[in-house]
PDB file of C-alpha atoms and ligand atoms in Angstrom:
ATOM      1  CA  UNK A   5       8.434 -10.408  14.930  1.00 62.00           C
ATOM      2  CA  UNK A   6       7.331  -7.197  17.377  1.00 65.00           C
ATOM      3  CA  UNK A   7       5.010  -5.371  15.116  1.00 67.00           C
ATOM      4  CA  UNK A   8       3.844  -1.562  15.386  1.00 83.00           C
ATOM      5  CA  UNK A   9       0.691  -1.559  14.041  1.00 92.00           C
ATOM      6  CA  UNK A  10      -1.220  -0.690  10.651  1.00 96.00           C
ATOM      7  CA  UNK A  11       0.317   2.081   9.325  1.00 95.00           C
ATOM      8  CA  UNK A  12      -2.763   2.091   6.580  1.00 96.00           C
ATOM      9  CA  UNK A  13      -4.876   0.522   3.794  1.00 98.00           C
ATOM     10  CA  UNK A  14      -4.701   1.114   0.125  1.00 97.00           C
ATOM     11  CA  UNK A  15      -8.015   1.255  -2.010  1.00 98.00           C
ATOM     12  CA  UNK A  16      -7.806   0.862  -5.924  1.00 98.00           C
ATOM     13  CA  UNK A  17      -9.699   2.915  -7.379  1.00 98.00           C
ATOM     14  CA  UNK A  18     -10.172   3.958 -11.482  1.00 98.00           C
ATOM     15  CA  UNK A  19     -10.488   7.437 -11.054  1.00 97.00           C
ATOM     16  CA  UNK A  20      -9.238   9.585  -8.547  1.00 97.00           C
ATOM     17  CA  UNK A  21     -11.364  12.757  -8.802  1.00 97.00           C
ATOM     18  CA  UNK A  22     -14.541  10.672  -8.693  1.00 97.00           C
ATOM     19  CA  UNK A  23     -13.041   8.848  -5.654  1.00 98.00           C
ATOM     20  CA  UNK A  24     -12.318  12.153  -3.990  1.00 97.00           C
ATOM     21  CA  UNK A  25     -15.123  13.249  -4.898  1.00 96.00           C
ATOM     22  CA  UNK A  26     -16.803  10.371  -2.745  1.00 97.00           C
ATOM     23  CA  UNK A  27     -14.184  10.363   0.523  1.00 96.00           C
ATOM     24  CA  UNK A  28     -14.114  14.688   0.571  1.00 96.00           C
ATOM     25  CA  UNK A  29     -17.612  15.681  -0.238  1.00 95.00           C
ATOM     26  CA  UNK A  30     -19.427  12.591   1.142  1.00 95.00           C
ATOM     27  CA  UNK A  31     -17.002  11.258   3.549  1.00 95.00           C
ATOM     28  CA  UNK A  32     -15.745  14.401   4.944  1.00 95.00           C
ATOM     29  CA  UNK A  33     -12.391  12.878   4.904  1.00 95.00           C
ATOM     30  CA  UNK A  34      -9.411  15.523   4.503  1.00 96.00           C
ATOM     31  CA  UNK A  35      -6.636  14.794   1.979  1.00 97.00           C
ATOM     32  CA  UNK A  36      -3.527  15.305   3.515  1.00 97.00           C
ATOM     33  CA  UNK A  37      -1.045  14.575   0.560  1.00 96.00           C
ATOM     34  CA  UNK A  38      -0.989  13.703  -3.017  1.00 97.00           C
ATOM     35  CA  UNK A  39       1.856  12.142  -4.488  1.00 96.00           C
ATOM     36  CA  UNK A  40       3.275  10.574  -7.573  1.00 96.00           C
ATOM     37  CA  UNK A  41       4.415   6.795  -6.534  1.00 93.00           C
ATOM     38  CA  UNK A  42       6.745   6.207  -9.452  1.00 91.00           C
ATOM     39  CA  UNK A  43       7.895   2.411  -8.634  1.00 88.00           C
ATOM     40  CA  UNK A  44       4.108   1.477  -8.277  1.00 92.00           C
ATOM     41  CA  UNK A  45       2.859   3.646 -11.111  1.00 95.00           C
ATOM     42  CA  UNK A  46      -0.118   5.247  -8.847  1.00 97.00           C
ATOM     43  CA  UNK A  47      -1.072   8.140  -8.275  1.00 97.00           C
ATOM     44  CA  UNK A  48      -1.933   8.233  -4.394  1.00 97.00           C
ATOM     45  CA  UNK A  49      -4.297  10.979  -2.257  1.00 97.00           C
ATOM     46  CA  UNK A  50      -3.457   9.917   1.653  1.00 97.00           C
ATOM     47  CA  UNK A  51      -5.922  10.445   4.005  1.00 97.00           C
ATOM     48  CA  UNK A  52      -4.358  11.510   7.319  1.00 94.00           C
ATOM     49  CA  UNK A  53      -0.756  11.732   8.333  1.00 89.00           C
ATOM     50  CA  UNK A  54       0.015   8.991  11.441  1.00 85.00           C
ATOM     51  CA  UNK A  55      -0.760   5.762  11.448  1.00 89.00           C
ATOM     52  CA  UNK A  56      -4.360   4.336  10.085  1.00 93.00           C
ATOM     53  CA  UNK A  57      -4.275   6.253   7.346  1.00 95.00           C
ATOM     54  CA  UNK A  58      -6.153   5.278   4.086  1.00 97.00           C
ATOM     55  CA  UNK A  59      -4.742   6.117   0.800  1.00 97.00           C
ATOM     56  CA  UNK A  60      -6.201   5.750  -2.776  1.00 98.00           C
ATOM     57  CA  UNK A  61      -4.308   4.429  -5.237  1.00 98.00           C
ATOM     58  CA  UNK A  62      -5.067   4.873  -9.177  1.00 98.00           C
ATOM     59  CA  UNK A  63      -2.856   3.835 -12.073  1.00 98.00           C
ATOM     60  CA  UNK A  64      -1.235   6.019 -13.946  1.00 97.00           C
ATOM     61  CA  UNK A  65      -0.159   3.332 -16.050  1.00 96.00           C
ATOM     62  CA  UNK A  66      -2.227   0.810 -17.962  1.00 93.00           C
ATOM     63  CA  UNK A  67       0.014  -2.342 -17.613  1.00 91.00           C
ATOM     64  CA  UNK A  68       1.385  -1.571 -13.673  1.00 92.00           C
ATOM     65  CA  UNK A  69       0.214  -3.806 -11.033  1.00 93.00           C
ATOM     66  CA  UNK A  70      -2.068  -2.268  -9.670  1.00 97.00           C
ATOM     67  CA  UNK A  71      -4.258  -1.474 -13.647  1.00 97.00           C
ATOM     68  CA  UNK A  72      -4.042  -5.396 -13.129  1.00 96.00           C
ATOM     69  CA  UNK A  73      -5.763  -5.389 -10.150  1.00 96.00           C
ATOM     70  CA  UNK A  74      -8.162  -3.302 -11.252  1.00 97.00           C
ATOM     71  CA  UNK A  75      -9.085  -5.106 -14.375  1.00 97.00           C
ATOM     72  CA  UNK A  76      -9.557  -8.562 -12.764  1.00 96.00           C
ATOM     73  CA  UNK A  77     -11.180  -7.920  -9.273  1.00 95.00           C
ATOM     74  CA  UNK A  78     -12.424  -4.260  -9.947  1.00 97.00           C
ATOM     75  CA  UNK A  79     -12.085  -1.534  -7.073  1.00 98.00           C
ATOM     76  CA  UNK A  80     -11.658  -2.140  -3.262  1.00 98.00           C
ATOM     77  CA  UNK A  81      -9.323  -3.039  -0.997  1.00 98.00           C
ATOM     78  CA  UNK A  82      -5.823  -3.189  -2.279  1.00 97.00           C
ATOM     79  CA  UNK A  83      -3.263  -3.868   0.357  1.00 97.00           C
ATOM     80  CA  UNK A  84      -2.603  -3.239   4.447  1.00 97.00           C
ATOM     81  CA  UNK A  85       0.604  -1.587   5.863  1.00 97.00           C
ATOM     82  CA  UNK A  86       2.093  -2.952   8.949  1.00 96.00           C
ATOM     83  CA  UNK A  87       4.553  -0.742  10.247  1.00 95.00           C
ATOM     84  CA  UNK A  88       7.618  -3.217  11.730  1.00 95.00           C
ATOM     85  CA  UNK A  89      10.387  -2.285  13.843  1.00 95.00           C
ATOM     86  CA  UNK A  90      13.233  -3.664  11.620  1.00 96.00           C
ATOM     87  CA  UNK A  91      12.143  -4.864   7.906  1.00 96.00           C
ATOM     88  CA  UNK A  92      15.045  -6.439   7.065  1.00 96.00           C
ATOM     89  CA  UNK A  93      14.702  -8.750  10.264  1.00 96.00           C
ATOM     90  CA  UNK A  94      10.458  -9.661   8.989  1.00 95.00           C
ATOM     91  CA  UNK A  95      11.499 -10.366   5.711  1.00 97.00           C
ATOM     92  CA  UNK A  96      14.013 -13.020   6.929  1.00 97.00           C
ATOM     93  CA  UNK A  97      11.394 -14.462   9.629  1.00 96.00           C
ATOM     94  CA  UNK A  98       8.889 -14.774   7.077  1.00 96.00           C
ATOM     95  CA  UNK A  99      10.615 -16.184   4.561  1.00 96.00           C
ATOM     96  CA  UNK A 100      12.076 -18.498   6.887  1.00 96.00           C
ATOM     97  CA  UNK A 101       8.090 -19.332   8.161  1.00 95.00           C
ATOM     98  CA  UNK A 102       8.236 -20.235   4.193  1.00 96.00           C
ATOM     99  CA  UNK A 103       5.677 -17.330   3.571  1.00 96.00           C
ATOM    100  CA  UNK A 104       6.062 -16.261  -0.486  1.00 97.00           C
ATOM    101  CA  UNK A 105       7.358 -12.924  -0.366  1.00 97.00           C
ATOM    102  CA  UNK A 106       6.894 -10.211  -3.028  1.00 96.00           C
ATOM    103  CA  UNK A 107       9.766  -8.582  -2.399  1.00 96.00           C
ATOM    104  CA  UNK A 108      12.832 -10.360  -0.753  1.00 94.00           C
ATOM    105  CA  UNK A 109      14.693  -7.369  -0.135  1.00 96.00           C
ATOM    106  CA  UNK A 110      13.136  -3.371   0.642  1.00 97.00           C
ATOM    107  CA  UNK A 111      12.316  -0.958  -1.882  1.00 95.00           C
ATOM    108  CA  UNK A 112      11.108   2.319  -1.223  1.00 92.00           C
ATOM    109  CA  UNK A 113       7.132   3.235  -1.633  1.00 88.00           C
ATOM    110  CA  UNK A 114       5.058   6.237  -0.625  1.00 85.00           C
ATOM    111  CA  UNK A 115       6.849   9.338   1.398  1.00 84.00           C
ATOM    112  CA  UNK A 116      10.364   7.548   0.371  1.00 88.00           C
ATOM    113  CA  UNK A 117       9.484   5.327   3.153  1.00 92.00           C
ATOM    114  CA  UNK A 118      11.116   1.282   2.786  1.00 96.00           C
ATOM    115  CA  UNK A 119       8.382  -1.278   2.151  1.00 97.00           C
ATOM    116  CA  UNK A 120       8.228  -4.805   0.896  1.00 97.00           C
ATOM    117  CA  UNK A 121       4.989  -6.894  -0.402  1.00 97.00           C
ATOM    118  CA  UNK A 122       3.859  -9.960   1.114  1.00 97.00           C
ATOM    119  CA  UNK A 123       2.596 -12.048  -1.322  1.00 96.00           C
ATOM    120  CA  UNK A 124      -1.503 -12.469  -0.797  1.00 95.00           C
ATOM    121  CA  UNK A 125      -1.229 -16.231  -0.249  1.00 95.00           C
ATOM    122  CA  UNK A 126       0.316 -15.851   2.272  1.00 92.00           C
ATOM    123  CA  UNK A 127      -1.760 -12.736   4.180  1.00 91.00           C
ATOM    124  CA  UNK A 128      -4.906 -15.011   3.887  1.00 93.00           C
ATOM    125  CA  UNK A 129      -5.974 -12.941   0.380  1.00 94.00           C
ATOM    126  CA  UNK A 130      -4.849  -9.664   1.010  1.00 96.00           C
ATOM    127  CA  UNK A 131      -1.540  -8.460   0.073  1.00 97.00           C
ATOM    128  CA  UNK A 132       0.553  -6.919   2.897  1.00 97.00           C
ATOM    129  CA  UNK A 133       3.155  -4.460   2.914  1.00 97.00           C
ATOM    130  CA  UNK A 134       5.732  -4.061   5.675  1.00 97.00           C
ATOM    131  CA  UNK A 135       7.277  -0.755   5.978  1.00 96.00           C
ATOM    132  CA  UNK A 136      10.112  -0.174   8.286  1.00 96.00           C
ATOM    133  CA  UNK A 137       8.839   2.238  11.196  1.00 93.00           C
ATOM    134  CA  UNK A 138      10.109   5.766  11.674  1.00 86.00           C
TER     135      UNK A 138
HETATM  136 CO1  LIG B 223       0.872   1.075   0.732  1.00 55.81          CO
END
C-alpha cells in the first residue's frame, strides 16, 4: 500500500473553549475551521488546512465514541490520519494482512472527506484512520 502521509491527529478533549483557550492563547496555534462532525458526534476546531494538521475533537454527545474515550482513558491523543492513494484498495490489503478493521467499507468524516477506522489493535494502540487523498 503507497501511502501519502499523515494528513493529521485528533486530540479528545472535554471542553472545547478551554482547549482553545490552551492551543490559541498559549499555543499560538490558528483555528482554521470549526465544524459539526455529525457521524462521529464531535464537535471539531482544525488547526491548519494541508496535511499535519491537528484537530480537537469534543463530544457533543454523551454516549458517542469518542464520550467513551473520554470517560475511560481521559484526554489525549485520539486517532492519526493517513492520507492513502485509493481507500478502497487499503482496506482490502489490510484486511487481507488480517488487521481488525473498524470500518470495512468508507464512510465520510470531517470536510465530507471518505475515511475508515483501523481498529487500535491493530495500529499498535492507536486507532488509525485512512482517508482517501484529494
Ligand atoms: Co480524524
Amino acid at each position: 500500500m503507497k501511502k501519502l502521509g499523515l494528513n493529521h491527529v485528533a486530540i479528545a478533549v472535554k471542553d472545547l473553549p478551554s482547549a482553545l483557550a490552551f492551543y490559541e492563547g498559549q499555543l499560538g496555534l490558528r483555528c482554521d475551521h470549526r465544524e459539526r462532525v455529525e457521524d462521529q458526534a464531535v464537535d471539531a476546531a482544525i488547526f491548519g488546512t494541508g496535511q499535519g494538521r491537528i484537530e480537537l475533537i469534543c463530544p457533543f454527545t454523551p454516549d458517542s465514541g469518542v464520550a467513551k474515550f473520554l470517560e475511560k482513558r481521559g484526554e489525549g491523543l485520539h486517532h492519526i490520519c493517513i492520507d492513502v492513494p485509493d481507500l478502497e484498495q487499503a482496506l482490502a490489503e489490510l484486511k487481507a494482512g488480517g488487521l481488525p478493521l473498524i470500518d470495512e467499507k468508507p464512510r465520510v468524516g470531517a470536510g465530507g472527506s471518505r475515511i475508515a477506522f483501523v481498529h487500535p489493535k491493530g495500529g499498535h494502540g492507536v486507532l488509525i484512520e485512512l482517508r482517501q487523498a484529494d
